[in-house]
Each structure stands twice: as structure tokens, then as C-alpha cells.
mmCIF file of C-alpha atoms and ligand atoms in Angstrom:
data_model
loop_
_atom_site.group_PDB
_atom_site.id
_atom_site.type_symbol
_atom_site.label_atom_id
_atom_site.label_comp_id
_atom_site.label_asym_id
_atom_site.label_seq_id
_atom_site.Cartn_x
_atom_site.Cartn_y
_atom_site.Cartn_z
ATOM 1 C CA UNK A 1 0.049 0.160 -0.105
ATOM 2 C CA UNK A 2 1.615 3.290 -1.121
ATOM 3 C CA UNK A 3 0.143 6.738 -1.685
ATOM 4 C CA UNK A 4 2.250 8.450 -4.125
ATOM 5 C CA UNK A 5 2.388 11.752 -6.190
ATOM 6 C CA UNK A 6 4.729 11.846 -9.215
ATOM 7 C CA UNK A 7 5.981 15.125 -10.794
ATOM 8 C CA UNK A 8 7.966 15.485 -14.029
ATOM 9 C CA UNK A 9 8.084 17.743 -17.068
ATOM 10 C CA UNK A 10 6.435 16.572 -20.258
ATOM 11 C CA UNK A 11 9.238 14.546 -21.987
ATOM 12 C CA UNK A 12 10.828 13.587 -18.611
ATOM 13 C CA UNK A 13 9.885 10.042 -18.994
ATOM 14 C CA UNK A 14 7.388 10.303 -16.150
ATOM 15 C CA UNK A 15 4.911 7.938 -18.066
ATOM 16 C CA UNK A 16 7.452 5.148 -18.132
ATOM 17 C CA UNK A 17 8.005 5.333 -14.286
ATOM 18 C CA UNK A 18 4.190 5.457 -13.780
ATOM 19 C CA UNK A 19 3.810 2.135 -15.679
ATOM 20 C CA UNK A 20 6.266 0.102 -13.552
ATOM 21 C CA UNK A 21 5.360 1.920 -10.218
ATOM 22 C CA UNK A 22 1.629 0.883 -10.915
ATOM 23 C CA UNK A 23 2.495 -2.668 -11.584
ATOM 24 C CA UNK A 24 5.152 -3.456 -8.904
ATOM 25 C CA UNK A 25 3.387 -1.589 -6.016
ATOM 26 C CA UNK A 26 -0.079 -2.602 -7.215
ATOM 27 C CA UNK A 27 -1.442 0.810 -6.984
ATOM 28 C CA UNK A 28 -4.176 2.487 -9.134
ATOM 29 C CA UNK A 29 -2.772 4.980 -11.597
ATOM 30 C CA UNK A 30 -4.756 7.975 -11.105
ATOM 31 C CA UNK A 31 -4.527 10.733 -13.830
ATOM 32 C CA UNK A 32 -6.903 13.657 -13.936
ATOM 33 C CA UNK A 33 -7.052 13.369 -17.709
ATOM 34 C CA UNK A 34 -8.338 9.834 -17.521
ATOM 35 C CA UNK A 35 -10.863 10.771 -14.609
ATOM 36 C CA UNK A 36 -12.268 13.631 -16.784
ATOM 37 C CA UNK A 37 -12.687 11.357 -19.802
ATOM 38 C CA UNK A 38 -14.400 8.662 -17.801
ATOM 39 C CA UNK A 39 -16.837 10.958 -16.045
ATOM 40 C CA UNK A 40 -17.765 12.530 -19.391
ATOM 41 C CA UNK A 41 -18.180 9.154 -20.952
ATOM 42 C CA UNK A 42 -20.302 7.928 -18.026
ATOM 43 C CA UNK A 43 -22.233 11.120 -18.044
ATOM 44 C CA UNK A 44 -21.883 11.649 -14.311
ATOM 45 C CA UNK A 45 -23.050 15.035 -12.890
ATOM 46 C CA UNK A 46 -19.455 16.302 -12.462
ATOM 47 C CA UNK A 47 -18.658 15.022 -15.989
ATOM 48 C CA UNK A 48 -21.518 16.945 -17.612
ATOM 49 C CA UNK A 49 -20.381 20.009 -15.671
ATOM 50 C CA UNK A 50 -16.800 19.553 -16.796
ATOM 51 C CA UNK A 51 -17.768 19.029 -20.404
ATOM 52 C CA UNK A 52 -19.643 22.327 -20.509
ATOM 53 C CA UNK A 53 -16.427 24.165 -19.828
ATOM 54 C CA UNK A 54 -14.445 22.111 -22.378
ATOM 55 C CA UNK A 55 -17.035 22.566 -25.049
ATOM 56 C CA UNK A 56 -16.621 26.286 -24.679
ATOM 57 C CA UNK A 57 -12.796 25.880 -24.912
ATOM 58 C CA UNK A 58 -12.358 26.899 -21.264
ATOM 59 C CA UNK A 59 -10.249 25.179 -18.546
ATOM 60 C CA UNK A 60 -12.109 23.002 -16.191
ATOM 61 C CA UNK A 61 -12.108 24.995 -12.846
ATOM 62 C CA UNK A 62 -9.744 23.795 -10.155
ATOM 63 C CA UNK A 63 -12.709 23.036 -7.634
ATOM 64 C CA UNK A 64 -14.369 20.741 -10.165
ATOM 65 C CA UNK A 65 -11.157 18.868 -10.835
ATOM 66 C CA UNK A 66 -10.636 18.478 -7.022
ATOM 67 C CA UNK A 67 -14.139 17.178 -6.694
ATOM 68 C CA UNK A 68 -13.668 14.701 -9.461
ATOM 69 C CA UNK A 69 -10.373 13.587 -7.899
ATOM 70 C CA UNK A 70 -11.949 13.098 -4.394
ATOM 71 C CA UNK A 71 -14.670 11.001 -5.835
ATOM 72 C CA UNK A 72 -12.085 8.868 -7.473
ATOM 73 C CA UNK A 73 -10.014 8.523 -4.353
ATOM 74 C CA UNK A 74 -13.171 7.522 -2.359
ATOM 75 C CA UNK A 75 -13.447 4.336 -4.598
ATOM 76 C CA UNK A 76 -12.679 0.963 -3.077
ATOM 77 C CA UNK A 77 -9.361 0.241 -5.005
ATOM 78 C CA UNK A 78 -7.737 3.381 -3.797
ATOM 79 C CA UNK A 79 -8.848 2.756 -0.252
ATOM 80 C CA UNK A 80 -7.495 -0.730 -0.351
ATOM 81 C CA UNK A 81 -4.315 -0.243 -2.352
ATOM 82 C CA UNK A 82 -3.397 3.340 -2.201
ATOM 83 C CA UNK A 83 -2.782 5.388 -5.428
ATOM 84 C CA UNK A 84 -0.231 6.969 -7.746
ATOM 85 C CA UNK A 85 -1.371 10.509 -8.713
ATOM 86 C CA UNK A 86 -0.171 11.727 -12.007
ATOM 87 C CA UNK A 87 -0.969 15.278 -13.261
ATOM 88 C CA UNK A 88 -2.383 16.255 -9.909
ATOM 89 C CA UNK A 89 -1.781 18.394 -7.976
ATOM 90 C CA UNK A 90 -0.695 21.065 -10.397
ATOM 91 C CA UNK A 91 -0.761 24.036 -7.936
ATOM 92 C CA UNK A 92 -0.187 24.498 -4.239
ATOM 93 C CA UNK A 93 -3.912 25.353 -3.733
ATOM 94 C CA UNK A 94 -4.558 21.932 -5.144
ATOM 95 C CA UNK A 95 -1.948 20.348 -2.971
ATOM 96 C CA UNK A 96 -3.571 21.904 -0.008
ATOM 97 C CA UNK A 97 -7.010 20.557 -0.944
ATOM 98 C CA UNK A 98 -5.415 17.118 -1.299
ATOM 99 C CA UNK A 99 -3.801 17.372 2.120
ATOM 100 C CA UNK A 100 -7.144 18.424 3.650
ATOM 101 C CA UNK A 101 -8.915 15.432 1.996
ATOM 102 C CA UNK A 102 -6.106 12.958 3.187
ATOM 103 C CA UNK A 103 -6.379 14.541 6.713
ATOM 104 C CA UNK A 104 -10.045 14.023 6.853
ATOM 105 C CA UNK A 105 -9.597 10.444 5.894
ATOM 106 C CA UNK A 106 -6.955 9.875 8.509
ATOM 107 C CA UNK A 107 -4.336 9.120 5.876
ATOM 108 C CA UNK A 108 -1.194 10.811 4.341
ATOM 109 C CA UNK A 109 1.020 10.722 1.267
ATOM 110 C CA UNK A 110 4.047 8.437 1.545
ATOM 111 C CA UNK A 111 6.284 10.130 -0.985
ATOM 112 C CA UNK A 112 6.264 12.686 -3.897
ATOM 113 C CA UNK A 113 8.647 11.574 -6.668
ATOM 114 C CA UNK A 114 10.049 14.419 -8.835
ATOM 115 C CA UNK A 115 11.619 13.155 -12.002
ATOM 116 C CA UNK A 116 14.117 15.774 -12.993
ATOM 117 C CA UNK A 117 15.537 16.186 -16.480
ATOM 118 C CA UNK A 118 17.489 19.047 -17.596
ATOM 119 C CA UNK A 119 15.474 21.158 -20.141
ATOM 120 C CA UNK A 120 18.254 20.899 -22.739
ATOM 121 C CA UNK A 121 18.140 17.129 -22.507
ATOM 122 C CA UNK A 122 14.248 17.218 -22.823
ATOM 123 C CA UNK A 123 14.675 19.519 -25.859
ATOM 124 C CA UNK A 124 17.379 17.317 -27.435
ATOM 125 C CA UNK A 125 15.185 14.200 -27.016
ATOM 126 C CA UNK A 126 12.156 16.030 -28.518
ATOM 127 C CA UNK A 127 14.053 17.367 -31.558
ATOM 128 C CA UNK A 128 15.470 13.857 -32.200
ATOM 129 C CA UNK A 129 12.256 11.960 -31.850
ATOM 130 C CA UNK A 130 10.815 10.316 -34.793
ATOM 131 C CA UNK A 131 7.451 8.618 -34.705
ATOM 132 C CA UNK A 132 6.160 5.813 -37.067
ATOM 133 C CA UNK A 133 3.356 7.037 -39.321
ATOM 134 C CA UNK A 134 1.631 3.734 -39.215
ATOM 135 C CA UNK A 135 -1.388 4.347 -36.725
ATOM 136 C CA UNK A 136 -1.273 0.591 -35.829
ATOM 137 C CA UNK A 137 2.474 0.864 -34.914
ATOM 138 C CA UNK A 138 3.366 4.253 -33.652
ATOM 139 C CA UNK A 139 6.851 3.151 -32.706
ATOM 140 C CA UNK A 140 9.017 5.837 -31.361
ATOM 141 C CA UNK A 141 12.663 6.367 -32.292
ATOM 142 C CA UNK A 142 15.284 8.719 -31.206
ATOM 143 C CA UNK A 143 18.038 9.669 -33.848
ATOM 144 C CA UNK A 144 20.527 10.079 -30.889
ATOM 145 C CA UNK A 145 20.091 6.962 -28.826
ATOM 146 C CA UNK A 146 17.782 4.730 -30.672
ATOM 147 C CA UNK A 147 17.986 5.305 -34.451
ATOM 148 C CA UNK A 148 16.109 3.187 -36.980
ATOM 149 C CA UNK A 149 18.319 0.693 -39.040
ATOM 150 C CA UNK A 150 17.373 2.490 -42.270
ATOM 151 C CA UNK A 151 17.003 6.363 -42.154
ATOM 152 C CA UNK A 152 13.373 7.389 -41.790
ATOM 153 C CA UNK A 153 11.982 3.848 -42.010
ATOM 154 C CA UNK A 154 10.394 1.993 -39.138
ATOM 155 C CA UNK A 155 12.284 -1.159 -38.061
ATOM 156 C CA UNK A 156 9.057 -2.884 -36.980
ATOM 157 C CA UNK A 157 6.729 -2.241 -39.935
ATOM 158 C CA UNK A 158 8.543 -0.560 -42.573
ATOM 159 C CA UNK A 159 6.446 2.559 -42.767
ATOM 160 C CA UNK A 160 7.878 6.096 -43.031
ATOM 161 C CA UNK A 161 8.826 7.973 -39.875
ATOM 162 C CA UNK A 162 7.805 11.567 -39.104
ATOM 163 C CA UNK A 163 8.404 14.466 -36.717
ATOM 164 C CA UNK A 164 5.297 15.093 -34.601
ATOM 165 C CA UNK A 165 3.953 18.648 -34.892
ATOM 166 C CA UNK A 166 4.486 19.325 -31.181
ATOM 167 C CA UNK A 167 8.210 18.143 -31.205
ATOM 168 C CA UNK A 168 9.475 21.571 -32.257
ATOM 169 C CA UNK A 169 11.568 23.969 -30.270
ATOM 170 C CA UNK A 170 9.007 26.670 -29.687
ATOM 171 C CA UNK A 171 6.280 24.280 -28.458
ATOM 172 C CA UNK A 172 8.712 22.289 -26.170
ATOM 173 C CA UNK A 173 10.170 25.483 -24.678
ATOM 174 C CA UNK A 174 6.719 26.910 -23.978
ATOM 175 C CA UNK A 175 5.622 23.604 -22.523
ATOM 176 C CA UNK A 176 8.746 23.588 -20.167
ATOM 177 C CA UNK A 177 8.199 27.129 -19.095
ATOM 178 C CA UNK A 178 4.647 26.509 -18.093
ATOM 179 C CA UNK A 179 5.683 23.409 -16.266
ATOM 180 C CA UNK A 180 8.361 25.122 -14.312
ATOM 181 C CA UNK A 181 6.199 28.079 -13.326
ATOM 182 C CA UNK A 182 3.555 25.728 -12.113
ATOM 183 C CA UNK A 183 5.641 23.231 -10.518
ATOM 184 C CA UNK A 184 8.352 25.095 -8.604
ATOM 185 C CA UNK A 185 6.084 26.165 -5.863
ATOM 186 C CA UNK A 186 4.818 22.515 -5.484
ATOM 187 C CA UNK A 187 8.327 21.261 -5.160
ATOM 188 C CA UNK A 188 8.971 23.682 -2.460
ATOM 189 C CA UNK A 189 5.785 22.740 -0.717
ATOM 190 C CA UNK A 190 6.474 19.034 -0.615
ATOM 191 C CA UNK A 191 10.131 19.516 0.174
ATOM 192 C CA UNK A 192 9.091 21.466 3.241
ATOM 193 C CA UNK A 193 6.894 18.590 4.255
ATOM 194 C CA UNK A 194 9.772 16.267 4.006
ATOM 195 C CA UNK A 195 8.011 14.028 1.430
ATOM 196 C CA UNK A 196 9.880 15.021 -1.720
ATOM 197 C CA UNK A 197 12.345 12.742 -3.602
ATOM 198 C CA UNK A 198 14.039 14.269 -6.559
ATOM 199 C CA UNK A 199 15.550 11.643 -8.940
ATOM 200 C CA UNK A 200 17.557 12.775 -11.991
ATOM 201 C CA UNK A 201 16.207 11.016 -15.084
ATOM 202 C CA UNK A 202 18.980 8.849 -16.588
ATOM 203 C CA UNK A 203 19.535 8.043 -20.265
ATOM 204 C CA UNK A 204 18.712 4.443 -19.597
ATOM 205 C CA UNK A 205 15.114 3.747 -18.322
ATOM 206 C CA UNK A 206 16.473 0.840 -16.061
ATOM 207 C CA UNK A 207 18.779 3.205 -14.394
ATOM 208 C CA UNK A 208 15.963 5.759 -13.554
ATOM 209 C CA UNK A 209 13.881 2.914 -12.382
ATOM 210 C CA UNK A 210 16.664 1.807 -9.834
ATOM 211 C CA UNK A 211 16.891 5.303 -8.387
ATOM 212 C CA UNK A 212 13.198 5.771 -7.955
ATOM 213 C CA UNK A 213 12.844 2.324 -6.488
ATOM 214 C CA UNK A 214 15.508 3.197 -3.917
ATOM 215 C CA UNK A 215 13.580 6.267 -2.914
ATOM 216 C CA UNK A 216 10.380 4.420 -2.694
ATOM 217 C CA UNK A 217 11.940 1.733 -0.458
ATOM 218 C CA UNK A 218 13.186 4.383 2.047
HETATM 219 ZN ZN1 LIG B 1 6.048 1.166 -37.599
#
């Protein structure tokens, strides 16, 4: 049973960490994006409300995201197994609401794992990324560490590789800037609580896993 939060910039490899943590510790992976999609698909009252904002192209208000999250954490699997929160909290205000909720339920977070990768490294990975154009394959390559055998051809299915629209310098820097502005206060918040473990993302996934594991076993 673990109650965890994971932080990491887009492109930090946070998703790969979520995969093994969820499996090895048998904790539900809770992402706000998934919760939103599910509530909208199920037509719950909160989902209908959230959709009304999204249809207008507006951000779903924080209070509504918090309400959706609490409803999810109230479910049996989270009560029995804990959780891994991914994409929440995004602000100190949300972190405080989460703490209030945990306190009301007599529980607390075990650890907040912060996957740190230098911006230059995230940028280099994005600019070197090539994606298979075959929708059934979508294999991802990296010209620097994991190049295809034949230039611009997928090793697995032989389709052409392409650069995704959002893998460009302007989009990636904007995304990193937003991430840092949002996350820095959160890092401070959890570090003051003594819950923060910062792990530097390594080139090899296995190496990062080892480091994260060591933090979670503390
Ligand atoms: Zn392919």
C-alpha cells in the first residue's frame, strides 16, 4: 500500500515510471485526464459540468477537478491499495486541498517523486524524436540513442517516420516554461513537508527505475 504523487516535465519519462510503479506496487494509476474522460463518457453530474467548460474551450475549474479527484480516491481500489497521482496536484492550492482530504480520511502521502531532467536534455530528445506514421504501430525512435536501421523507415513495420507537430523547439520550450512556473512552488511545498524525492532521469530507463525504487523503499 502506497500513496504517491509523481511530478515530472512533459518529456521527462514520467509515463514510463508510472507504468512500473503501478505494476510493482499494485497501486491504481490516477491521472486527472483519465478521470475527466471517464466521467464525461459515463455522463456523471461532475462529468457533464466539466464538459460544459471544455465545449466552450475553457479550462475546467480547479474546484471541479478536485471534486472529481476526491470522488475517484473514495473508490474501493484506492482505499485498499493506495494510489499513484499523475498530473495532480498542479498548484499549491490543489496540494492543500489534497492534504485536507487526506487528513479528513486519516491518511497521508508516503512520497512525492520528482523526476528531474534538464531542459536541454528534454529539448534534445524532442528534436531527435521520430514517430512511425503507421497508426497501428506508432513506434518511437530517437536519432541520438535509438535510431532506426534505415533512415526514416520503421524497423518494425517498414512505414515512414515523421516528426510530430509538437516536437518543435517553440512548443517544447513553451511547455517547459509553463511546467516550471506551475511546479516550482509545489516542489517547495512538498520539500518542506519532507516528502519530496528528486530523482535525476538517466539516459537508460532501467537506471532511472533503480533510483526511483531506492527512494520508494526508504
Ligand atoms: Zn512502424
